[in-house]
Short mmCIF file of C-alpha atoms in Angstrom, two decimals:
data_model
loop_
_atom_site.label_atom_id
_atom_site.label_comp_id
_atom_site.label_asym_id
_atom_site.label_seq_id
_atom_site.Cartn_x
_atom_site.Cartn_y
_atom_site.Cartn_z
CA MET P 1 14.69 15.10 -24.83
CA SER P 2 14.18 12.16 -22.38
CA TRP P 3 10.83 11.41 -21.61
CA ASP P 4 11.96 12.25 -17.75
CA ASP P 5 12.95 16.36 -18.80
CA TYR P 6 9.25 15.90 -21.64
CA PHE P 7 7.12 15.32 -18.92
CA ALA P 8 8.68 17.90 -16.22
CA ALA P 9 9.32 20.59 -19.19
CA ASP P 10 5.36 19.99 -19.89
CA ALA P 11 4.78 20.28 -15.63
CA GLY P 12 6.77 23.81 -15.72
CA GLY P 13 10.05 22.92 -15.99
CA ALA P 14 13.17 25.01 -14.58
CA GLU P 15 10.69 27.31 -14.06
CA ALA P 16 8.57 24.57 -11.49
CA GLU P 17 11.80 24.08 -9.66
CA GLY P 18 12.82 27.34 -9.84
CA ARG P 19 9.01 27.72 -7.20
CA GLY P 20 9.97 24.95 -5.38
CA LYS P 21 8.66 22.06 -7.37
CA LYS P 22 11.42 20.14 -7.82
CA ARG P 23 11.85 17.20 -10.67
CA THR P 24 12.29 14.30 -7.46
CA ILE P 25 11.02 13.21 -4.41
CA THR P 26 13.40 11.40 -1.81
CA VAL P 27 10.63 9.08 0.21
CA GLY P 28 11.61 6.15 1.93
CA TRP P 29 10.03 3.61 2.83
CA THR P 30 10.71 1.52 6.29
CA VAL P 31 8.72 -1.91 7.74
CA ARG P 32 7.68 -0.86 10.75
CA PHE P 33 5.68 -4.61 12.33
CA GLY P 34 8.37 -5.33 14.69
CA LYS P 35 8.98 -8.87 14.80
CA SER P 36 9.27 -11.35 11.89
CA ASP P 37 10.93 -8.37 9.62
CA ALA P 38 11.96 -10.95 6.96
CA ILE P 39 8.33 -11.83 5.65
CA TRP P 40 8.66 -8.15 4.33
CA GLY P 41 10.37 -7.59 0.94
CA PRO P 42 11.00 -4.09 -0.31
CA PRO P 43 8.71 -2.18 -2.66
CA GLN P 44 9.42 -3.62 -5.83
CA SER P 45 9.48 -0.83 -8.83
CA PHE P 46 6.23 -2.20 -11.31
CA SER P 47 7.87 -3.78 -14.72
CA ARG P 48 6.77 -5.49 -17.83
CA SER P 49 8.27 -8.36 -19.70
CA ASP P 50 6.79 -7.70 -22.64
CA PRO P 51 8.26 -9.12 -26.17
CA LYS P 52 9.93 -6.29 -27.91
CA ALA P 53 7.60 -3.46 -30.20
CA LYS P 54 7.23 -4.41 -34.07
CA SER P 55 5.87 -0.93 -34.45
CA ALA P 56 6.23 2.43 -33.58
CA LYS P 57 3.34 2.66 -32.53
CA SER P 58 2.51 -0.01 -30.43
CA ILE P 59 1.81 0.52 -27.10
CA GLN P 60 5.09 0.05 -25.05
CA ALA P 61 6.44 3.19 -27.08
CA CYS P 62 3.93 5.17 -25.96
CA PRO P 63 5.16 8.53 -23.61
CA ALA P 64 2.09 8.05 -21.52
CA ALA P 65 1.49 4.52 -20.44
CA ILE P 66 5.62 4.12 -20.07
CA ASP P 67 5.35 7.69 -17.91
CA PHE P 68 1.78 6.07 -15.71
CA ASP P 69 3.29 2.46 -15.39
CA ARG P 70 6.91 3.95 -13.71
CA ARG P 71 4.97 5.73 -11.12
CA HIS P 72 3.76 2.49 -9.53
CA PHE P 73 6.09 0.50 -7.15
CA ILE P 74 4.29 -3.46 -6.14
CA ILE P 75 4.61 -4.51 -2.77
CA PRO P 76 4.68 -8.04 -2.12
CA CYS P 77 2.60 -10.25 -0.80
CA PRO P 78 4.62 -11.69 2.75
CA VAL P 79 2.68 -15.20 3.06
CA ASP P 80 0.99 -17.89 1.53
CA ILE P 81 -2.07 -18.55 3.05
CA ASN P 82 -5.70 -19.64 1.64
CA LEU P 83 -8.79 -17.98 3.32
CA ALA P 84 -12.51 -19.61 3.45
CA PHE P 85 -16.02 -18.79 4.88
CA VAL P 86 -17.69 -21.05 6.67
CA ARG P 87 -20.90 -21.38 8.50
CA ASP P 88 -21.29 -22.94 11.99
CA ALA P 89 -24.43 -25.05 13.22
CA GLN P 90 -26.54 -21.43 13.70
CA GLY P 91 -25.78 -20.59 10.24
CA ARG P 92 -22.54 -18.00 11.60
CA LEU P 93 -20.33 -16.56 9.42
CA GLN P 94 -17.10 -18.21 10.64
CA LEU P 95 -13.32 -17.30 8.66
CA THR P 96 -11.06 -20.67 8.19
CA ASP P 97 -7.80 -21.49 7.10
CA ALA P 98 -8.48 -24.06 4.17
CA ASP P 99 -5.28 -25.73 3.82
CA GLY P 100 -6.21 -26.90 7.52
CA ASP P 101 -3.43 -28.66 8.88
CA GLN P 102 -1.35 -27.74 5.45
CA SER P 103 -0.91 -24.59 6.61
CA PRO P 104 2.47 -22.72 6.52
CA MET P 105 0.45 -20.50 8.46
CA ARG P 106 0.51 -21.64 12.72
CA PRO P 107 -3.08 -19.78 14.10
CA GLN P 108 -0.98 -17.58 16.22
CA GLY P 109 0.90 -15.54 13.17
CA ARG P 110 -2.54 -15.58 11.22
CA ALA P 111 -3.67 -13.78 14.58
CA ASN P 112 -0.95 -11.54 14.13
CA LEU P 113 -1.76 -11.01 10.66
CA PHE P 114 -5.38 -10.21 9.70
CA GLN P 115 -8.80 -9.93 11.68
CA LEU P 116 -12.06 -10.06 11.05
CA GLN P 117 -14.02 -6.76 10.94
CA PRO P 118 -16.75 -6.42 12.84
CA PRO P 119 -19.88 -6.60 11.09
CA ASN P 120 -21.25 -2.89 12.06
CA GLU P 121 -18.48 -2.29 10.08
CA TRP P 122 -18.74 -3.52 7.33
CA ARG P 123 -19.86 -0.99 4.04
CA HIS P 124 -22.56 -4.25 3.88
CA PRO P 125 -24.23 -6.46 6.36
CA GLU P 126 -23.16 -9.56 3.51
CA ARG P 127 -19.46 -8.88 2.31
CA PRO P 128 -17.47 -8.80 5.65
CA ILE P 129 -14.37 -6.89 5.48
CA LEU P 130 -10.32 -9.13 6.72
CA GLN P 131 -8.26 -6.19 7.22
CA PHE P 132 -4.16 -7.25 6.63
CA THR P 133 -1.60 -6.03 8.79
CA ALA P 134 0.93 -3.99 6.02
CA PRO P 135 3.44 -2.32 7.94
CA TYR P 136 4.75 -0.90 5.60
CA VAL P 137 5.76 3.13 6.31
CA PHE P 138 6.71 6.06 3.25
CA VAL P 139 7.94 9.69 5.19
CA ALA P 140 8.59 12.29 3.29
CA ASP P 141 9.84 15.57 4.22
CA GLU P 142 8.16 17.75 1.12
CA PRO P 143 4.42 17.36 0.30
CA CYS P 144 3.60 14.45 -0.65
CA TRP P 145 1.14 11.40 -0.61
CA VAL P 146 1.00 8.55 -1.08
CA ALA P 147 -2.21 5.88 -2.24
CA GLN P 148 -3.00 2.34 -1.87
CA THR P 149 -4.64 0.42 -5.07
CA GLU P 150 -5.50 -3.13 -6.02
CA PRO P 151 -2.31 -4.55 -8.22
CA TYR P 152 -4.93 -3.60 -11.59
CA MET P 153 -2.23 -4.03 -13.85
CA HIS P 154 -0.84 -7.49 -13.13
CA TRP P 155 -3.27 -10.63 -14.64
CA PHE P 156 -4.45 -13.25 -11.82
CA PRO P 157 -5.44 -17.20 -13.40
CA GLU P 158 -7.88 -16.72 -10.30
CA ARG P 159 -9.40 -13.62 -9.20
CA ARG P 160 -9.62 -13.01 -5.50
CA PRO P 161 -13.42 -12.21 -4.60
CA GLY P 162 -14.33 -9.63 -4.25
CA VAL P 163 -11.92 -5.91 -4.11
CA ALA P 164 -8.72 -4.32 -2.07
CA MET P 165 -9.44 -1.13 -0.79
CA GLY P 166 -7.80 1.66 -2.20
CA GLY P 167 -6.18 4.93 0.30
CA ARG P 168 -4.52 8.18 0.08
CA TYR P 169 -3.05 10.24 2.51
CA PRO P 170 0.19 12.65 2.81
CA ILE P 171 2.87 10.47 4.05
CA HIS P 172 4.56 14.42 4.74
CA ILE P 173 2.80 14.46 7.68
CA TRP P 174 0.57 11.23 8.77
CA PRO P 175 3.85 8.45 7.45
CA ARG P 176 1.78 6.38 8.99
CA PRO P 177 1.61 2.39 9.05
CA LEU P 178 -0.35 0.31 5.49
CA ALA P 179 -3.10 -1.63 6.05
CA TRP P 180 -4.58 -4.09 3.62
CA ALA P 181 -8.12 -4.36 3.64
CA PHE P 182 -10.30 -6.53 1.87
CA GLU P 183 -14.08 -7.08 0.80
CA TRP P 184 -15.49 -9.61 0.60
CA TYR P 185 -18.28 -10.18 -2.59
CA ASP P 186 -18.26 -13.65 -3.48
CA LEU P 187 -18.32 -16.10 0.49
CA SER P 188 -18.87 -19.35 -2.09
CA LYS P 189 -14.82 -18.67 -3.25
CA PRO P 190 -11.94 -18.66 -0.98
CA LEU P 191 -9.10 -15.73 -1.15
CA ARG P 192 -5.82 -16.84 -2.17
CA LEU P 193 -2.25 -15.27 -0.95
CA LYS P 194 1.00 -16.37 -2.84
CA ARG P 195 4.36 -15.05 -1.20
CA GLY P 196 5.61 -12.70 -3.14
CA GLU P 197 3.17 -11.62 -6.07
CA PRO P 198 1.82 -8.31 -6.28
CA TRP P 199 -0.90 -7.89 -3.04
CA PHE P 200 -1.08 -4.20 -4.27
CA TYR P 201 0.37 -0.58 -5.24
CA VAL P 202 1.36 2.05 -4.24
CA HIS P 203 2.21 5.37 -6.06
CA PHE P 204 2.14 8.82 -5.05
CA GLU P 205 1.84 12.12 -6.00
CA THR P 206 3.61 15.43 -5.48
CA GLU P 207 3.56 19.13 -5.52
CA ASN P 208 4.90 18.73 -9.96
CA PRO P 209 2.29 16.43 -11.22
CA GLY P 210 5.51 16.35 -13.84
CA ALA P 211 8.04 14.97 -10.55
CA HIS P 212 8.70 11.34 -10.59
CA VAL P 213 9.54 9.60 -7.04
CA ARG P 214 13.27 8.59 -5.63
CA LEU P 215 12.39 5.21 -3.47
CA VAL P 216 14.91 4.52 -1.02
CA GLU P 217 14.74 2.10 1.98
CA GLN P 218 14.92 4.52 6.03
CA GLU P 219 16.52 4.42 8.38
CA MET P 220 14.51 4.71 11.37
CA THR P 221 15.78 7.16 13.72
CA ASP P 222 14.55 7.65 17.14
CA GLU P 223 13.09 11.11 15.58
CA LEU P 224 10.48 8.49 13.37
CA THR P 225 9.42 6.31 16.21
CA LYS P 226 8.73 8.84 18.62
CA TYR P 227 6.83 10.61 15.52
CA LEU P 228 5.15 7.15 14.71
CA ASP P 229 4.17 6.65 18.74
CA SER P 230 2.08 9.77 18.32
CA ILE P 231 0.02 8.62 15.19
CA ILE P 232 -0.12 5.46 15.46
CA ASP P 233 -3.57 3.60 16.41
CA VAL P 234 -5.38 7.10 17.44
CA SER P 235 -8.36 6.15 15.22
CA ASN P 236 -9.12 3.71 19.09
CA TYR P 237 -9.97 7.03 20.19
CA VAL P 238 -10.73 9.38 18.14
CA ASN P 239 -12.99 9.92 14.58
CA LYS P 240 -11.67 11.79 10.93
CA THR P 241 -8.12 11.17 11.80
CA TYR P 242 -7.96 14.41 9.65
CA GLY P 243 -8.86 16.66 11.97
CA LEU P 244 -5.80 16.12 13.93
CA PHE P 245 -2.92 16.96 10.53
CA GLY P 246 -2.55 20.62 11.76
CA GLU P 247 -1.45 18.93 15.28
CA ALA P 248 0.96 16.65 13.84
CA GLN P 249 2.51 19.52 11.62
CA ARG P 250 3.01 20.99 14.64
CA ILE P 251 4.80 18.05 16.88
CA ARG P 252 6.14 17.27 13.79
CA PRO P 253 10.80 17.60 13.68
CA GLU P 254 11.83 19.64 10.83
CA LYS P 255 13.70 16.43 8.56
CA LEU P 256 12.35 12.92 9.39
CA LEU P 257 13.83 11.39 6.14
CA LYS P 258 17.02 9.51 6.31
CA PRO P 259 18.13 6.71 4.23
CA LYS P 260 19.65 4.48 5.20
CA GLY P 261 24.07 3.99 4.67
#
């Protein structure tokens, strides 16, 4: 019995599949940015480059650890950027590109990619929140939630000066683009992001806890485009957007998932 079969059997196996809880769920991914789409790399399956295990009891052979790792997908950082805070003559905080004229990004590119949230939207008055565009869209035709987390299984020689905020929502109802929000704790240190490095993780939750996700590139169909238009940016008009899920389900097409090719 393979480890996949082991975990599926533990969650109910054939009986669970008979109740409609599949052992594999297909999730589509695409990017909705509208320009410079080439900077957004595809999600990558998490993998390790550890040396071969010397013991059968090594963590590399632990089925629970293997199953945990393989459920994560890496979203790579799209750009190289070095951000820092400085204070102006009045003592007000200002966000700046610490690389100045040597920065690989122009001001217009920075303006398109991220914004500093207004202070009244911060969780703490001394911890600014920076929100980046992360236009990845995940879609499923079966009950499925996406969870976004920090890349906590990667080691970085230089720690980021704050924490990234997580999020979780149902992509079978609400397949809106992601965002990357960073709460800046240590204002004396820069935030350095490198293109291609792990930016954040996503993993998926389904009705069957033993099921695995098959991630495929999604075609941006007219149906998906129209549905996204109906739910994107609704937070600009109302609070508690989860209360709109019922209405979103009512207008959702029966099928949105369509793998490319």
